[in-house]
């Protein structure tokens, strides 16, 4: 690592330059020496430098003046002053001028090495932070939300408006329309983007487990609670918490959640410590919450707390103009991940995609393109590469076993309902326990790819 670090030694005394040069050279650094400011300015034009060891007292241009010139050329260079006139005033002046640190002559090699290591560590942290910020900025756009239709342009406009506030947002739309992507876009473009976004799928947990997921628990709070565990609310502090399928939480949990929203305080299960939290709330649902309020299964006061700013995502069948650009986006995405040289789609195949109704929305389109990319031999996706289910009048000889058909059908319904267990069970006309048993039997997870 040290051979990549460039250290420039600046001192009018040959003995100092020579000894420091030999020390750092032996340690593997890229090192050069200069005896005055003119040489330094020339060397700055020739090579990049990470650290400059700079004598304060030099004839002509002194260290303090030279530091200003160096900063004008490259502010990222770390300056460490050297002085034989150690005093508090000198040290304070050097540090106020932006120097990283200073050493006194005669120089102790151990002290200097310690300062150099700290300087390198700080530069590495700064570089990591820059990379992290660049990554966050990269994510702070609409790359994953694709659409040229007027409906999607309206969505982009709404997102741009709400990211400037800290208002609670309710995202509504059918399963597969991209509600979670919109939630992530709001978070990544907001002032909370340097803090986490915590997602909790309210439909994925039985009520008792959901409480523990949300609030966390203390050791011994219940059977099996062997350790203290932070909940999602605590983990979201400073950032955003995204409640997916908010319509699935029980009335009891709704009361608890309402209290947290109003007070920004809660306690872990089995604990007495009051925990203060600060986060933005984004909720999403494909349920008819207004009907749920009338039916008495969703609290009206919680509804109004969550529905401060509403965004409705239209189903894909109502924005067919977006199908070509979405298809091209998925082709590009899967061509990279599958290392395939497929770059487009034939007009016939595109016509099939545009004419299909897409009950599973964008997620179903993505699955269809992925399937076509798997079987396609390029350079274009053909109509015969598409899932036969979406081809009008198509049929296929099915050789699957009965269990294969059941597994694939359950997975298809789960994906279509965004793994909303209640809705999936209703669609399949079985109870939740039976569905859980089927999921366990077939080892189904969200990572399974739906068979088409």
Coordinates of C-alpha atoms in Angstrom, one line a residue:
X1 CA 0.0 0.0 0.0
X2 CA 2.8 2.4 1.0
X3 CA 4.4 2.3 -2.5
X4 CA 1.3 4.1 -3.8
X5 CA 1.6 6.9 -1.3
X6 CA 3.7 9.8 -2.5
X7 CA 5.6 11.8 0.1
X8 CA 7.4 15.0 -0.8
X9 CA 10.0 16.3 1.7
X10 CA 10.7 20.0 1.7
X11 CA 13.5 21.4 3.8
X12 CA 16.5 23.7 3.2
X13 CA 18.7 21.5 5.3
X14 CA 20.3 18.6 3.4
X15 CA 20.7 16.4 6.4
X16 CA 17.0 16.6 7.2
X17 CA 16.0 15.9 3.6
X18 CA 18.5 13.0 3.3
X19 CA 17.5 11.2 6.5
X20 CA 13.8 11.5 5.9
X21 CA 14.2 10.4 2.3
X22 CA 16.0 7.3 3.4
X23 CA 13.5 6.5 6.2
X24 CA 10.5 6.6 3.9
X25 CA 12.3 5.0 0.9
X26 CA 13.1 2.0 3.2
X27 CA 9.4 1.8 4.2
X28 CA 8.4 1.5 0.5
X29 CA 6.9 5.0 0.0
X30 CA 7.2 6.9 -3.3
X31 CA 9.4 9.7 -2.1
X32 CA 11.2 12.8 -3.4
X33 CA 12.8 15.8 -1.7
X34 CA 13.0 19.6 -2.5
X35 CA 15.0 22.3 -0.8
X36 CA 12.8 25.3 -1.6
X37 CA 9.4 26.5 -2.8
X38 CA 10.4 26.8 -6.5
X39 CA 11.4 23.1 -6.6
X40 CA 8.1 22.2 -4.9
X41 CA 5.9 24.0 -7.4
X42 CA 7.8 22.3 -10.2
X43 CA 7.4 18.8 -8.7
X44 CA 3.7 19.4 -8.2
X45 CA 3.4 19.8 -11.9
X46 CA 5.3 16.6 -12.6
X47 CA 3.7 14.1 -10.2
X48 CA 0.7 13.9 -7.8
X49 CA 1.5 13.9 -4.1
X50 CA -0.4 12.7 -1.1
X51 CA 1.6 14.1 1.7
X52 CA 4.1 17.0 1.9
X53 CA 6.4 17.3 4.9
X54 CA 7.0 21.1 4.9
X55 CA 9.6 23.0 6.9
X56 CA 8.2 26.3 8.3
X57 CA 11.4 28.3 8.3
X58 CA 13.0 28.4 4.9
X59 CA 14.8 31.2 3.1
X60 CA 12.7 32.9 0.4
X61 CA 9.2 31.5 0.4
X62 CA 8.6 30.1 3.9
X63 CA 6.4 27.1 4.7
X64 CA 3.3 29.0 5.5
X65 CA 3.3 30.9 2.2
X66 CA 4.2 27.8 0.3
X67 CA 1.2 26.0 1.9
X68 CA -1.1 28.6 0.4
X69 CA 0.4 28.0 -3.1
X70 CA 0.1 24.2 -2.7
X71 CA -3.6 24.5 -1.7
X72 CA -4.3 26.7 -4.7
X73 CA -2.9 23.8 -6.9
X74 CA -4.3 20.8 -5.0
X75 CA -6.3 21.0 -1.8
X76 CA -6.3 17.2 -1.3
X77 CA -2.6 17.2 -0.4
X78 CA -2.0 16.6 3.3
X79 CA 0.5 19.1 4.8
X80 CA 2.6 18.2 7.8
X81 CA 4.8 21.0 9.1
X82 CA 8.2 20.6 10.5
X83 CA 9.8 23.2 12.8
X84 CA 12.7 23.6 15.1
X85 CA 11.0 26.4 16.8
X86 CA 8.3 24.5 18.6
X87 CA 5.8 26.6 20.4
X88 CA 2.1 26.5 21.0
X89 CA 1.6 29.6 18.8
X90 CA 3.4 27.9 15.9
X91 CA 1.4 24.7 16.3
X92 CA -1.9 26.6 16.5
X93 CA -1.0 28.8 13.5
X94 CA 0.0 25.7 11.5
X95 CA -3.2 23.8 12.3
X96 CA -5.4 26.8 11.7
X97 CA -3.9 27.2 8.3
X98 CA -5.2 23.8 7.4
X99 CA -2.2 21.6 8.2
X100 CA -2.9 18.1 9.3
X101 CA -0.3 18.1 12.1
X102 CA 3.2 19.2 12.9
X103 CA 6.4 17.6 14.2
X104 CA 9.3 19.3 16.0
X105 CA 13.0 18.9 15.2
X106 CA 14.9 16.8 16.0
X107 CA 12.3 14.5 14.5
X108 CA 11.5 11.2 16.3
X109 CA 10.9 8.6 13.6
X110 CA 8.3 6.8 15.6
X111 CA 6.3 10.0 16.2
X112 CA 6.5 10.9 12.5
X113 CA 5.5 7.4 11.4
X114 CA 2.5 7.6 13.7
X115 CA 1.4 11.0 12.2
X116 CA 1.9 9.7 8.6
X117 CA -0.2 6.6 9.3
X118 CA -3.0 8.7 10.7
X119 CA -2.8 11.0 7.7
X120 CA -3.0 8.0 5.3
X121 CA -5.9 6.6 7.3
X122 CA -7.8 9.9 7.1
X123 CA -7.2 10.1 3.3
X124 CA -8.6 6.6 2.9
X125 CA -11.7 7.5 4.9
X126 CA -12.2 10.6 2.8
X127 CA -11.9 8.6 -0.4
X128 CA -14.4 6.0 1.0
X129 CA -16.8 8.8 1.8
X130 CA -16.5 10.3 -1.6
X131 CA -17.2 6.9 -3.2
X132 CA -20.2 6.4 -0.9
X133 CA -21.6 9.8 -1.8
X134 CA -21.1 9.1 -5.5
X135 CA -22.9 5.8 -5.1
X136 CA -25.7 7.5 -3.3
X137 CA -25.9 10.2 -5.9
X138 CA -25.9 7.5 -8.6
X139 CA -28.9 6.0 -6.9
X140 CA -30.7 9.3 -6.4
X141 CA -32.3 9.3 -9.8
X142 CA -35.1 7.4 -11.6
X143 CA -32.9 4.7 -13.2
X144 CA -35.2 2.0 -11.8
X145 CA -38.4 3.7 -12.4
X146 CA -39.0 3.6 -16.2
X147 CA -41.7 5.4 -18.1
X148 CA -42.2 8.0 -20.8
X149 CA -46.0 8.1 -20.6
X150 CA -47.8 11.2 -19.3
X151 CA -48.9 9.2 -16.2
X152 CA -45.3 8.4 -15.3
X153 CA -44.2 11.9 -15.9
X154 CA -46.8 13.0 -13.4
X155 CA -45.4 10.5 -10.9
X156 CA -41.9 11.9 -11.4
X157 CA -43.3 15.4 -10.7
X158 CA -45.0 14.2 -7.5
X159 CA -41.8 12.6 -6.3
X160 CA -39.8 15.7 -7.0
X161 CA -42.3 17.7 -5.0
X162 CA -42.5 15.5 -1.9
X163 CA -38.8 14.9 -1.6
X164 CA -38.4 18.5 -0.6
X165 CA -40.6 17.9 2.5
X166 CA -40.7 15.4 5.4
X167 CA -44.3 14.5 4.8
X168 CA -45.7 11.0 5.2
X169 CA -46.4 9.4 1.9
X170 CA -48.9 6.8 0.9
X171 CA -48.2 4.9 -2.3
X172 CA -51.1 3.0 -3.8
X173 CA -51.4 0.7 -6.8
X174 CA -51.8 -2.9 -7.9
X175 CA -49.1 -5.4 -7.1
X176 CA -46.1 -5.2 -9.4
X177 CA -46.5 -1.6 -10.3
X178 CA -43.3 -0.6 -8.5
X179 CA -44.4 0.9 -5.2
X180 CA -41.2 0.0 -3.4
X181 CA -39.1 1.5 -6.2
X182 CA -40.9 4.8 -5.8
X183 CA -40.4 4.7 -2.0
X184 CA -36.7 4.1 -2.5
X185 CA -36.6 7.0 -5.0
X186 CA -38.2 9.3 -2.5
X187 CA -35.7 8.3 0.2
X188 CA -32.7 8.5 -2.0
X189 CA -33.6 12.0 -3.2
X190 CA -34.5 13.3 0.2
X191 CA -32.3 15.0 2.9
X192 CA -32.4 11.6 4.8
X193 CA -30.6 9.7 2.0
X194 CA -27.4 9.3 4.0
X195 CA -29.4 7.3 6.6
X196 CA -31.0 3.9 6.0
X197 CA -34.3 3.1 4.5
X198 CA -35.8 0.2 6.4
X199 CA -38.5 -1.9 4.6
X200 CA -41.0 -4.1 6.4
X201 CA -43.5 -6.2 4.5
X202 CA -46.4 -6.2 6.9
X203 CA -48.0 -9.1 5.1
X204 CA -45.0 -11.4 5.6
X205 CA -45.3 -11.7 9.4
X206 CA -48.0 -13.1 11.7
X207 CA -49.2 -10.3 14.1
X208 CA -47.1 -11.5 17.0
X209 CA -43.9 -11.6 15.0
X210 CA -44.7 -8.2 13.4
X211 CA -44.7 -6.5 16.8
X212 CA -41.2 -7.9 17.5
X213 CA -40.0 -6.9 14.1
X214 CA -41.2 -3.3 14.6
X215 CA -40.4 -2.6 18.2
X216 CA -37.6 -5.1 18.9
X217 CA -37.4 -6.9 22.2
X218 CA -35.4 -7.2 25.4
X219 CA -33.7 -10.5 26.5
X220 CA -36.3 -12.8 28.1
X221 CA -39.3 -10.8 26.7
X222 CA -40.8 -14.0 25.5
X223 CA -39.8 -17.6 24.9
X224 CA -36.9 -17.7 22.6
X225 CA -35.8 -14.1 23.2
X226 CA -32.3 -14.9 24.2
X227 CA -30.8 -11.6 23.3
X228 CA -31.8 -7.9 23.1
X229 CA -32.8 -7.1 19.5
X230 CA -33.4 -3.7 17.9
X231 CA -36.6 -3.4 15.9
X232 CA -37.2 -1.8 12.4
X233 CA -38.4 1.4 14.0
X234 CA -35.1 1.8 15.9
X235 CA -33.0 0.9 12.9
X236 CA -34.8 3.5 10.8
X237 CA -33.7 6.3 13.1
X238 CA -32.6 9.3 11.0
X239 CA -33.8 7.7 7.7
X240 CA -37.0 6.3 6.3
X241 CA -39.2 3.4 7.2
X242 CA -41.3 1.9 4.4
X243 CA -44.4 -0.1 5.4
X244 CA -45.2 -2.3 2.5
X245 CA -48.8 -3.7 2.5
X246 CA -49.8 -1.5 5.4
X247 CA -53.4 -2.7 5.1
X248 CA -52.4 -6.1 6.5
X249 CA -51.5 -5.1 10.0
X250 CA -53.9 -5.9 12.9
X251 CA -55.9 -3.3 14.8
X252 CA -53.8 -3.8 17.9
X253 CA -50.6 -3.1 15.9
X254 CA -52.3 -0.2 14.2
X255 CA -52.9 1.4 17.7
X256 CA -49.3 0.8 18.7
X257 CA -48.0 2.3 15.4
X258 CA -50.3 5.3 15.7
X259 CA -48.9 6.0 19.1
X260 CA -45.3 5.9 17.7
X261 CA -46.2 8.3 14.9
X262 CA -47.7 10.8 17.3
X263 CA -45.0 10.6 20.0
X264 CA -41.9 9.4 18.1
X265 CA -41.3 7.2 21.2
X266 CA -41.7 3.6 22.0
X267 CA -40.3 0.8 24.2
X268 CA -38.9 -2.6 23.1
X269 CA -41.1 -5.6 24.0
X270 CA -40.4 -6.5 27.6
X271 CA -38.5 -3.3 28.2
X272 CA -39.1 0.0 30.1
X273 CA -36.6 2.2 28.4
X274 CA -38.2 4.9 26.3
X275 CA -36.6 5.1 22.8
X276 CA -36.9 8.3 20.8
X277 CA -36.9 8.0 17.1
X278 CA -36.9 10.3 14.1
X279 CA -37.8 9.0 10.7
X280 CA -39.9 9.6 7.7
X281 CA -42.8 7.2 7.0
X282 CA -43.7 5.9 3.6
X283 CA -46.5 3.3 3.4
X284 CA -47.8 1.3 0.4
X285 CA -50.8 -0.8 -0.2
X286 CA -52.9 -2.4 -3.0
X287 CA -55.8 -2.7 -0.5
X288 CA -59.0 -0.6 -0.5
X289 CA -58.3 1.2 2.8
X290 CA -61.5 3.2 2.5
X291 CA -63.5 0.0 2.4
X292 CA -61.4 -1.4 5.2
X293 CA -62.3 1.6 7.4
X294 CA -66.0 1.1 6.7
X295 CA -65.5 -2.6 7.5
X296 CA -63.8 -1.7 10.8
X297 CA -60.5 -3.4 9.9
X298 CA -58.4 -0.3 9.5
X299 CA -58.3 2.8 11.8
X300 CA -59.5 6.0 10.2
X301 CA -57.1 8.1 12.4
X302 CA -54.1 6.0 11.2
X303 CA -55.3 6.3 7.6
X304 CA -55.2 10.1 7.8
X305 CA -51.8 10.1 9.5
X306 CA -50.4 8.0 6.7
X307 CA -52.2 9.5 3.8
X308 CA -50.7 13.0 4.0
X309 CA -49.3 12.9 0.4
X310 CA -50.8 10.3 -1.9
X311 CA -49.2 8.8 -5.0
X312 CA -51.2 6.4 -7.2
X313 CA -49.2 4.2 -9.6
X314 CA -51.3 3.2 -12.6
X315 CA -51.3 -0.4 -13.8
X316 CA -49.2 -1.2 -16.8
X317 CA -52.3 -1.8 -19.0
X318 CA -53.1 1.9 -18.6
X319 CA -49.7 3.0 -19.8
X320 CA -48.9 0.7 -22.7
X321 CA -46.7 3.4 -24.2
X322 CA -44.2 2.5 -21.5
X323 CA -43.9 -1.2 -22.5
X324 CA -41.3 -0.7 -25.2
X325 CA -39.0 1.4 -23.1
X326 CA -39.5 -0.9 -20.1
X327 CA -38.8 -4.0 -22.3
X328 CA -35.6 -2.4 -23.6
X329 CA -34.5 -1.6 -20.0
X330 CA -35.0 -5.2 -18.9
X331 CA -33.2 -6.5 -22.0
X332 CA -30.2 -4.4 -21.2
X333 CA -30.3 -5.4 -17.5
X334 CA -30.5 -9.1 -18.2
X335 CA -28.0 -9.0 -21.1
X336 CA -25.4 -7.8 -18.6
X337 CA -26.3 -10.2 -15.8
X338 CA -26.6 -13.2 -18.1
X339 CA -23.7 -12.3 -20.3
X340 CA -25.9 -12.5 -23.4
X341 CA -25.6 -10.7 -26.7
X342 CA -29.3 -9.9 -27.0
X343 CA -29.9 -6.2 -27.8
X344 CA -33.5 -5.9 -28.8
X345 CA -36.8 -7.5 -29.7
X346 CA -38.5 -8.2 -33.0
X347 CA -41.6 -6.2 -34.0
X348 CA -43.8 -9.3 -33.8
X349 CA -42.7 -10.0 -30.2
X350 CA -43.1 -6.4 -29.2
X351 CA -46.7 -6.4 -30.6
X352 CA -47.5 -9.4 -28.4
X353 CA -46.2 -7.6 -25.3
X354 CA -48.1 -4.4 -26.1
X355 CA -51.4 -6.3 -26.7
X356 CA -51.2 -8.4 -23.4
X357 CA -53.2 -7.2 -20.4
X358 CA -50.4 -7.6 -17.8
X359 CA -52.3 -8.5 -14.6
X360 CA -49.0 -8.8 -12.8
X361 CA -47.9 -5.4 -14.1
X362 CA -44.2 -4.4 -14.5
X363 CA -43.0 -7.3 -12.4
X364 CA -44.8 -9.7 -14.8
X365 CA -43.3 -8.0 -17.8
X366 CA -39.8 -8.2 -16.2
X367 CA -40.3 -11.9 -15.6
X368 CA -41.4 -12.4 -19.2
X369 CA -38.4 -10.6 -20.6
X370 CA -36.1 -12.6 -18.2
X371 CA -37.6 -15.9 -19.4
X372 CA -37.2 -14.8 -23.1
X373 CA -33.6 -13.8 -22.4
X374 CA -32.9 -17.3 -20.9
X375 CA -34.2 -19.2 -23.9
X376 CA -33.4 -16.6 -26.6
X377 CA -30.4 -17.1 -28.8
X378 CA -30.2 -13.5 -30.1
X379 CA -29.5 -11.0 -31.2
X380 CA -33.3 -10.2 -30.9
X381 CA -36.0 -11.7 -28.7
X382 CA -38.5 -13.5 -30.9
X383 CA -42.2 -14.1 -30.3
X384 CA -41.4 -17.9 -29.7
X385 CA -39.1 -16.9 -26.9
X386 CA -41.9 -15.3 -24.9
X387 CA -43.9 -17.2 -22.3
X388 CA -46.7 -19.0 -24.1
X389 CA -49.2 -17.7 -21.6
X390 CA -49.0 -14.2 -23.0
X391 CA -49.2 -15.3 -26.7
X392 CA -52.8 -15.2 -28.0
X393 CA -54.1 -18.6 -29.0
X394 CA -50.9 -20.3 -28.0
X395 CA -50.8 -23.7 -26.3
X396 CA -48.1 -25.8 -25.0
X397 CA -47.6 -29.5 -24.3
X398 CA -47.2 -29.7 -20.5
X399 CA -45.1 -32.4 -19.2
X400 CA -44.9 -31.1 -15.6
X401 CA -46.0 -33.2 -12.7
X402 CA -49.0 -32.2 -10.6
X403 CA -46.7 -31.0 -7.8
X404 CA -44.7 -28.9 -10.4
X405 CA -47.9 -27.3 -11.6
X406 CA -49.0 -26.6 -8.0
X407 CA -45.6 -25.1 -7.0
X408 CA -45.4 -22.9 -10.0
X409 CA -49.0 -21.7 -9.7
X410 CA -48.6 -20.8 -6.0
X411 CA -45.3 -19.0 -6.7
X412 CA -47.0 -17.1 -9.6
X413 CA -49.9 -16.0 -7.3
X414 CA -47.4 -15.0 -4.5
X415 CA -45.4 -12.9 -6.9
X416 CA -48.6 -11.4 -8.4
X417 CA -49.8 -10.4 -4.9
X418 CA -46.3 -9.2 -3.8
X419 CA -46.2 -12.0 -1.3
X420 CA -49.3 -10.8 0.5
X421 CA -50.2 -14.0 2.3
X422 CA -53.8 -13.1 2.9
X423 CA -54.5 -12.0 -0.6
X424 CA -52.6 -15.0 -2.1
X425 CA -54.5 -17.4 0.1
X426 CA -57.8 -15.8 -0.9
X427 CA -56.9 -16.0 -4.6
X428 CA -55.9 -19.7 -4.2
X429 CA -59.0 -20.3 -2.1
X430 CA -57.1 -22.0 0.7
X431 CA -56.4 -20.8 4.3
X432 CA -53.2 -19.0 5.4
X433 CA -51.9 -22.0 7.3
X434 CA -52.2 -24.3 4.3
X435 CA -50.5 -21.7 2.2
X436 CA -47.6 -21.4 4.7
X437 CA -47.3 -25.2 4.7
X438 CA -47.1 -25.2 0.9
X439 CA -44.5 -22.4 0.9
X440 CA -42.4 -24.5 3.3
X441 CA -43.0 -27.7 1.4
X442 CA -41.8 -26.2 -1.9
X443 CA -39.1 -24.1 -0.3
X444 CA -40.5 -21.0 -2.0
X445 CA -38.8 -17.7 -1.5
X446 CA -38.9 -14.3 -3.1
X447 CA -35.7 -15.2 -4.9
X448 CA -37.5 -18.0 -6.8
X449 CA -38.2 -17.1 -10.4
X450 CA -41.8 -17.5 -11.4
X451 CA -42.2 -20.0 -14.1
X452 CA -44.0 -18.7 -17.1

